[in-house]
mmCIF file of C-alpha atoms in Angstrom:
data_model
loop_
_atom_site.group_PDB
_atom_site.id
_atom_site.type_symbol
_atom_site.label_atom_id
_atom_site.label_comp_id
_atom_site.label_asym_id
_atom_site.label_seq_id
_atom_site.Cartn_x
_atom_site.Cartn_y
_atom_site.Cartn_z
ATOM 1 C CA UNK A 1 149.789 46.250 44.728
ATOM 2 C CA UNK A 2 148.340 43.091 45.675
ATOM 3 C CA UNK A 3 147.248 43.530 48.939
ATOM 4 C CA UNK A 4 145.410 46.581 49.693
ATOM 5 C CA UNK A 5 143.249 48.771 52.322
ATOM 6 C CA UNK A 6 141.187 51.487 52.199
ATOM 7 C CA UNK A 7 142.419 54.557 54.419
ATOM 8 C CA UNK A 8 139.545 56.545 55.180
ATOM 9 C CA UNK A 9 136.333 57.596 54.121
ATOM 10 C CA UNK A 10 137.289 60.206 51.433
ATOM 11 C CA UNK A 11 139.053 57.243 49.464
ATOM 12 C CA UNK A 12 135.642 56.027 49.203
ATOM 13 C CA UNK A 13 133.703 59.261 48.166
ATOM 14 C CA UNK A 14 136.563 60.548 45.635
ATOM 15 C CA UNK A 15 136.131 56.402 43.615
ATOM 16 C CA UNK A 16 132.688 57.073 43.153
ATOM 17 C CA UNK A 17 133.544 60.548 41.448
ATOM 18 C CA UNK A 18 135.942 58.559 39.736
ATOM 19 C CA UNK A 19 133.415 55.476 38.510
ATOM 20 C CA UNK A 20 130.952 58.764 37.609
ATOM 21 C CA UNK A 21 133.169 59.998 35.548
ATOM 22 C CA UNK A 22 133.765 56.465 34.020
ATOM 23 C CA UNK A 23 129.698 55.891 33.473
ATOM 24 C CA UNK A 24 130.562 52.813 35.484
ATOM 25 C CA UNK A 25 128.439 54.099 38.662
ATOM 26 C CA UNK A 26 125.333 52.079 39.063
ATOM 27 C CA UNK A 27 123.531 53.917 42.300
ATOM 28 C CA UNK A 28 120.057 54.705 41.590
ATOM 29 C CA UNK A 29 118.275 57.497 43.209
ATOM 30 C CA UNK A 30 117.118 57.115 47.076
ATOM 31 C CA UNK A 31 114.099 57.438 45.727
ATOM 32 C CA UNK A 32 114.170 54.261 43.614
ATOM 33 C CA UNK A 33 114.835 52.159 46.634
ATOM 34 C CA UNK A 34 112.231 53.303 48.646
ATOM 35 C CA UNK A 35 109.601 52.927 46.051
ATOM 36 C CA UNK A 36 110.690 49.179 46.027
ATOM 37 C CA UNK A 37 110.197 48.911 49.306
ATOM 38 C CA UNK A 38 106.584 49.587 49.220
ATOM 39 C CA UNK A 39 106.163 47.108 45.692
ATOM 40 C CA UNK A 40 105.371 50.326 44.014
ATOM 41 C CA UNK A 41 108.387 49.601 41.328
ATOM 42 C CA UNK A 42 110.034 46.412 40.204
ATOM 43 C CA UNK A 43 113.615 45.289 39.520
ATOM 44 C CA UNK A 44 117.027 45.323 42.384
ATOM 45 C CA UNK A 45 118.524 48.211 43.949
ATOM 46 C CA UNK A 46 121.930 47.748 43.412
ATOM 47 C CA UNK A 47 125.398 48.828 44.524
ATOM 48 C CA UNK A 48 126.354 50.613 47.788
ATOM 49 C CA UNK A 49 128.173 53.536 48.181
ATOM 50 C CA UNK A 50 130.676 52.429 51.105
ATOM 51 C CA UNK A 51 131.668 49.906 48.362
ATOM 52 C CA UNK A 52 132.865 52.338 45.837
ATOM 53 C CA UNK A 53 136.393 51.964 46.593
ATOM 54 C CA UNK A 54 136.547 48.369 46.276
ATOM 55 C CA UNK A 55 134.255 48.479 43.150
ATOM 56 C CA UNK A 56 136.240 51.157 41.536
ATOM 57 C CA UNK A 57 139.696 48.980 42.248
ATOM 58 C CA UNK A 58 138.663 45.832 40.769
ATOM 59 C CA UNK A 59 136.794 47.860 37.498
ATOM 60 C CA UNK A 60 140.843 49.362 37.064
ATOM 61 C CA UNK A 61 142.480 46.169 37.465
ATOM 62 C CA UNK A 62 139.913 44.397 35.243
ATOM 63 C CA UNK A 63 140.881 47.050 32.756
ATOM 64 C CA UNK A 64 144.368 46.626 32.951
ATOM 65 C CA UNK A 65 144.400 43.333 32.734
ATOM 66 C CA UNK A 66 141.160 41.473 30.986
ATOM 67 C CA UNK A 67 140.012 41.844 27.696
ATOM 68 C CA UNK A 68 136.687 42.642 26.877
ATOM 69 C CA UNK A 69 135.627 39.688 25.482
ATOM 70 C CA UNK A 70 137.503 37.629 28.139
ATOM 71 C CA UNK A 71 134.869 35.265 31.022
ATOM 72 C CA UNK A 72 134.435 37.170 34.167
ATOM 73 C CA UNK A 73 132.625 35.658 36.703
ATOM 74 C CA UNK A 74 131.094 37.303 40.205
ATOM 75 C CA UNK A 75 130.984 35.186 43.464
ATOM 76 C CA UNK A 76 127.854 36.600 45.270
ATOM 77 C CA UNK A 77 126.635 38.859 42.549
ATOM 78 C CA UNK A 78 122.962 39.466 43.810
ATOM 79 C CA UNK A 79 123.126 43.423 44.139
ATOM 80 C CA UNK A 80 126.183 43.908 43.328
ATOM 81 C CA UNK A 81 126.895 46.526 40.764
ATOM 82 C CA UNK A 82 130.463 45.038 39.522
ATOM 83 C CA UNK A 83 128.522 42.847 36.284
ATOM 84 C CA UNK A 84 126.451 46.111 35.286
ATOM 85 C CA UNK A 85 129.318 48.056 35.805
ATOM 86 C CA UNK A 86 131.214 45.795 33.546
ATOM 87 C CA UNK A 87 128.568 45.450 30.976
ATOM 88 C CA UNK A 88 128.843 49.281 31.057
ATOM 89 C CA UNK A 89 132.173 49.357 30.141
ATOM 90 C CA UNK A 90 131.761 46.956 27.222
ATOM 91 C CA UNK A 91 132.895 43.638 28.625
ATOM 92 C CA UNK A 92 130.424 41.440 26.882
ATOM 93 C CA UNK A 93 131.339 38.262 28.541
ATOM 94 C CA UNK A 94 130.111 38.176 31.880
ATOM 95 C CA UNK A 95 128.567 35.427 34.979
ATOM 96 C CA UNK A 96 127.312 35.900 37.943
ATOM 97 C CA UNK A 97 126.638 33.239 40.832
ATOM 98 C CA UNK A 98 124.117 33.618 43.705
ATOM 99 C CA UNK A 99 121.911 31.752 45.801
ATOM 100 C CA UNK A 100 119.771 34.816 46.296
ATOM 101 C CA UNK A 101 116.400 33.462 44.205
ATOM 102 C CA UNK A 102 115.775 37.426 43.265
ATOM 103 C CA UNK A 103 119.214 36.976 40.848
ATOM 104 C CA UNK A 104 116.871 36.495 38.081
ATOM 105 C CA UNK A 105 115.514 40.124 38.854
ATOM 106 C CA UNK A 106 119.123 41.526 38.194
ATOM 107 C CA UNK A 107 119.486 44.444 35.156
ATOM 108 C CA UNK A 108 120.636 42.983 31.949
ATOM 109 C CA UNK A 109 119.315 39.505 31.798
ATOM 110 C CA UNK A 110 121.054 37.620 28.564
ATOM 111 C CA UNK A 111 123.348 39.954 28.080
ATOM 112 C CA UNK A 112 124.801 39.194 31.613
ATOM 113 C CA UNK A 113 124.515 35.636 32.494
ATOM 114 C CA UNK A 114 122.841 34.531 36.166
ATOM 115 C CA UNK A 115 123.097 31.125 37.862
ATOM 116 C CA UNK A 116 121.163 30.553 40.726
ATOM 117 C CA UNK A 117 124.273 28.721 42.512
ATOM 118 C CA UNK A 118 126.599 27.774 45.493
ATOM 119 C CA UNK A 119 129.376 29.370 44.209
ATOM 120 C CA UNK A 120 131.813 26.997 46.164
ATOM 121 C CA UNK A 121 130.146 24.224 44.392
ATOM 122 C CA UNK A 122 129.331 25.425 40.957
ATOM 123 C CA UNK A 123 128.903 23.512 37.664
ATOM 124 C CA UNK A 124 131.066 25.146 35.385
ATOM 125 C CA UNK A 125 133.670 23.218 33.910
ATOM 126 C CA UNK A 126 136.856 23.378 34.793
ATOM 127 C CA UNK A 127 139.168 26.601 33.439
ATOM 128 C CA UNK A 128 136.141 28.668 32.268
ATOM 129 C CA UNK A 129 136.974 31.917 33.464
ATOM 130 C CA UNK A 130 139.700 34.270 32.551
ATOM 131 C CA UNK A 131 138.942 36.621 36.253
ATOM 132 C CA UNK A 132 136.719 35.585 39.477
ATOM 133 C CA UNK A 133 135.251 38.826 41.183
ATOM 134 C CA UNK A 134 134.088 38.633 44.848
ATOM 135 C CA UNK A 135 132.944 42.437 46.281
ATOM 136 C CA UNK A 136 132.463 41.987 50.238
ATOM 137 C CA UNK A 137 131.177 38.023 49.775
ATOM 138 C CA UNK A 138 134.083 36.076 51.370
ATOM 139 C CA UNK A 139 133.818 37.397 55.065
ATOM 140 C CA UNK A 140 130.272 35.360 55.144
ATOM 141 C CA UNK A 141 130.616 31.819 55.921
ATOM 142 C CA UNK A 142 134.077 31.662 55.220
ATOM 143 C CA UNK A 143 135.342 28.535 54.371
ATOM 144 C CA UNK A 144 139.291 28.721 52.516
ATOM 145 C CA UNK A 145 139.450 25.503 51.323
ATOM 146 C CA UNK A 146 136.327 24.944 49.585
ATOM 147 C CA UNK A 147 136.450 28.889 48.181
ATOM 148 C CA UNK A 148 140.186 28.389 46.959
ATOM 149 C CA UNK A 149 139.750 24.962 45.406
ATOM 150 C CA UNK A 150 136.311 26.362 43.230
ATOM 151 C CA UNK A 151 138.595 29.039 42.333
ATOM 152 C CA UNK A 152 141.626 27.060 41.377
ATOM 153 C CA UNK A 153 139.079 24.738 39.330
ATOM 154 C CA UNK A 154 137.383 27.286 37.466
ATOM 155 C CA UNK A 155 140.461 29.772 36.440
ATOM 156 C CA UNK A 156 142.149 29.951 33.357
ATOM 157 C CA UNK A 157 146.086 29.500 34.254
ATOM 158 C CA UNK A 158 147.172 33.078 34.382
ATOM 159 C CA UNK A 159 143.540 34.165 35.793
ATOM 160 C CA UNK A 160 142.888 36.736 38.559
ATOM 161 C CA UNK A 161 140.819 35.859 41.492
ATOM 162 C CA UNK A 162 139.892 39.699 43.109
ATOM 163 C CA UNK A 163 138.209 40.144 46.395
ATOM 164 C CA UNK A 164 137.381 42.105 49.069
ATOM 165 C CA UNK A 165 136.300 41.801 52.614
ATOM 166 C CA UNK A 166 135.587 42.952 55.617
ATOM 167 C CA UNK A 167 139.192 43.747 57.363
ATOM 168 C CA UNK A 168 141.183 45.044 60.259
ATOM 169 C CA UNK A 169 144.674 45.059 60.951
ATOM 170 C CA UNK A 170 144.270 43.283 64.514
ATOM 171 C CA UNK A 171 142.010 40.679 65.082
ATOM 172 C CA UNK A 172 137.857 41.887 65.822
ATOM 173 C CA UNK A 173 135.886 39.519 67.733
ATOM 174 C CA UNK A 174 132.624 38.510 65.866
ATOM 175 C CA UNK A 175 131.473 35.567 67.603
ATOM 176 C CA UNK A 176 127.912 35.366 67.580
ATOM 177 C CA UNK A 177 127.174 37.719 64.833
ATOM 178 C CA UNK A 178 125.656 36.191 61.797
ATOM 179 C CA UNK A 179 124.561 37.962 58.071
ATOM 180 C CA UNK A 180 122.550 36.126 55.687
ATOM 181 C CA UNK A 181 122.504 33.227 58.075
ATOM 182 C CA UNK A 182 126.376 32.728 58.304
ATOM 183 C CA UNK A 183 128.620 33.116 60.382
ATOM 184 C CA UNK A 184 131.088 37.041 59.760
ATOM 185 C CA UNK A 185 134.632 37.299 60.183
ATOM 186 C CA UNK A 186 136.482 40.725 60.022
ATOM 187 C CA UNK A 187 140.044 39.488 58.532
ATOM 188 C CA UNK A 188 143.032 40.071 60.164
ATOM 189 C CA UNK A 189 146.365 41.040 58.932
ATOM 190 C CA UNK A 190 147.779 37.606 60.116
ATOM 191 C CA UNK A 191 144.279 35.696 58.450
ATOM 192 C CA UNK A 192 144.646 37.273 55.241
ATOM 193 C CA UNK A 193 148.598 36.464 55.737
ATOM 194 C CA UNK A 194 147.503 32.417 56.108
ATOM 195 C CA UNK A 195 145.151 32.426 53.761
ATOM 196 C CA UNK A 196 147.579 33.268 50.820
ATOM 197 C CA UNK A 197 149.691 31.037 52.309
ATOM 198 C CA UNK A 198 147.227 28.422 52.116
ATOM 199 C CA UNK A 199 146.120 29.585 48.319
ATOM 200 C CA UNK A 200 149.845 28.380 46.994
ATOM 201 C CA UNK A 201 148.816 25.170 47.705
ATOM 202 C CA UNK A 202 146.082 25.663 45.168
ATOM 203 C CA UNK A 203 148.253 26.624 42.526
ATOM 204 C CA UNK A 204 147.214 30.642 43.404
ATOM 205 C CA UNK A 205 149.903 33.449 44.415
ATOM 206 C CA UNK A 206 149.909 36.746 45.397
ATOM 207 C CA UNK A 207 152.510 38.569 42.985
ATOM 208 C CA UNK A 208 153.097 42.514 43.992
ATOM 209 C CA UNK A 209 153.277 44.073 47.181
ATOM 210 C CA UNK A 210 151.245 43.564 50.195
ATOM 211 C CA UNK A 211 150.256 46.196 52.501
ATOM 212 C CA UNK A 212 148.392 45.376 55.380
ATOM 213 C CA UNK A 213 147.742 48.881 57.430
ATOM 214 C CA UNK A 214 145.127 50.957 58.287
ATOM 215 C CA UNK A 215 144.633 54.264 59.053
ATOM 216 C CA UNK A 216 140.618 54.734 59.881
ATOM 217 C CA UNK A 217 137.741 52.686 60.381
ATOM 218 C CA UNK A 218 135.316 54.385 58.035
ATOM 219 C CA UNK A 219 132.940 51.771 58.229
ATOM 220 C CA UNK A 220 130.454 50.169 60.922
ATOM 221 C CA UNK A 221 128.514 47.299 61.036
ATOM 222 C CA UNK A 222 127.119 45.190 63.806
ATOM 223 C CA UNK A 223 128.507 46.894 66.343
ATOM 224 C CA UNK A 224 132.131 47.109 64.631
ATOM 225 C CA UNK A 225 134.161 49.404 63.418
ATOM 226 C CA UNK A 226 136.928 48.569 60.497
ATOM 227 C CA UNK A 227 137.430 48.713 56.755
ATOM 228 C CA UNK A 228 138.061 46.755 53.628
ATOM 229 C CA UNK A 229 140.212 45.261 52.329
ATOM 230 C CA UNK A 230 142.047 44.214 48.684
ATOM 231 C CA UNK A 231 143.036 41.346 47.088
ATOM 232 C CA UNK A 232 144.457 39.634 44.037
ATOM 233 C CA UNK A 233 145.518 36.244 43.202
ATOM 234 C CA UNK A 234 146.867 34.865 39.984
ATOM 235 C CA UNK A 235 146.620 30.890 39.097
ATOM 236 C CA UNK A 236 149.851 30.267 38.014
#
């Protein structure tokens, strides 16, 4: 599928058996985190279990799909554990793009390549990556035209844009709420339906079956309850 949504909450605990069982999983120890907290270690705590589904979906399409030695880059990668994940795996050619200052603090520096960066208004020339990851980045400050023309310009024709994002079938009212200084947006079934609408004008299409419903609202945040959603595009 193209378009998917996370069900429930054992979706999410049964993908992070699965990325486990892959050596993909990147969750430290609770201890680890709180020891940061205090400046008593160094280094980023990354990943976040309510993420594992997402994670675990773009790892298996990434898989199926990309070659190891093929350029992946990762919209908002401060955190994230998709690039280590990858790096785990064996995928050797790898970018991630954050304004977060702390990206330099990230696991793997040199192997893994970090650009302190607006990643709607990046550098990188033009076709210079093969797949564009985005784990739960797009809902903040969402701006379609800028994100889908950056990703037009930097795929490879026949690369894979793959997000996800905050999402519920029927519209959630966030006005007012703001995350890392920007605005949030919970997608809709009929937002996500405009936006890849709108991303065919960019030369980007959504090629296998969409399925927009949702059965619980496993997660909550600021006051909201809803769930994630996935996506794919392909640069034709």
């Amino acid at each position: 599928m193209t378009m998917q949504v996370l069900q429930n909450e054992k979706q999410i605990l049964t993908a992070r058996h699965e990325l486990e069982k892959k050596g993909a999983s990147c969750l430290e120890s609770r201890l680890l985190p709180f020891l940061r907290k205090y400046k008593l270690v160094g280094g980023v705590t990354l990943g976040d279990f309510l993420k594992s589904w997402d994670v675990l979906k773009t790892l298996e399409f990434i898989e199926s799909n990309i070659q190891k030695g093929e350029p992946i880059i990762d919209f908002g990668s401060y955190a994230s554990e998709i690039l280590v994940a990858l790096h785990k795996m064996g995928y050797s050619n790898l970018t991630g793009a954050d304004l977060n200052p702390n990206l330099k603090k990230m696991p793997h520096q040199g192997a893994i390549k970090y650009e302190i960066t607006n990643f709607l208004k990046t550098k990188f020339a033009d076709n210079s990556f093969k797949a564009i990851t985005s784990i739960s980045v797009i809902e903040h400050g969402f701006n379609a035209a800028a994100l889908l023309s950056e990703v037009s310009r930097l795929l490879q024709p026949g690369g894979y844009f793959i997000a996800s994002f905050d999402y519920w079938p029927q519209k959630i009212d966030t006005t007012g709420i703001t995350f890392f200084d920007m605005e949030w947006n919970i997608f809709s079934e009929n937002e996500i339906i405009d936006f890849v609408e709108q991303a065919k004008s960019y030369g980007l299409t959504a090629e296998g079956e969409m399925s927009y419903s949702g059965q619980d609202a496993p997660i909550e945040c600021g006051g909201k309850s809803y769930t994630f959603g996935w996506l794919v595009l392909k640069k034709k």
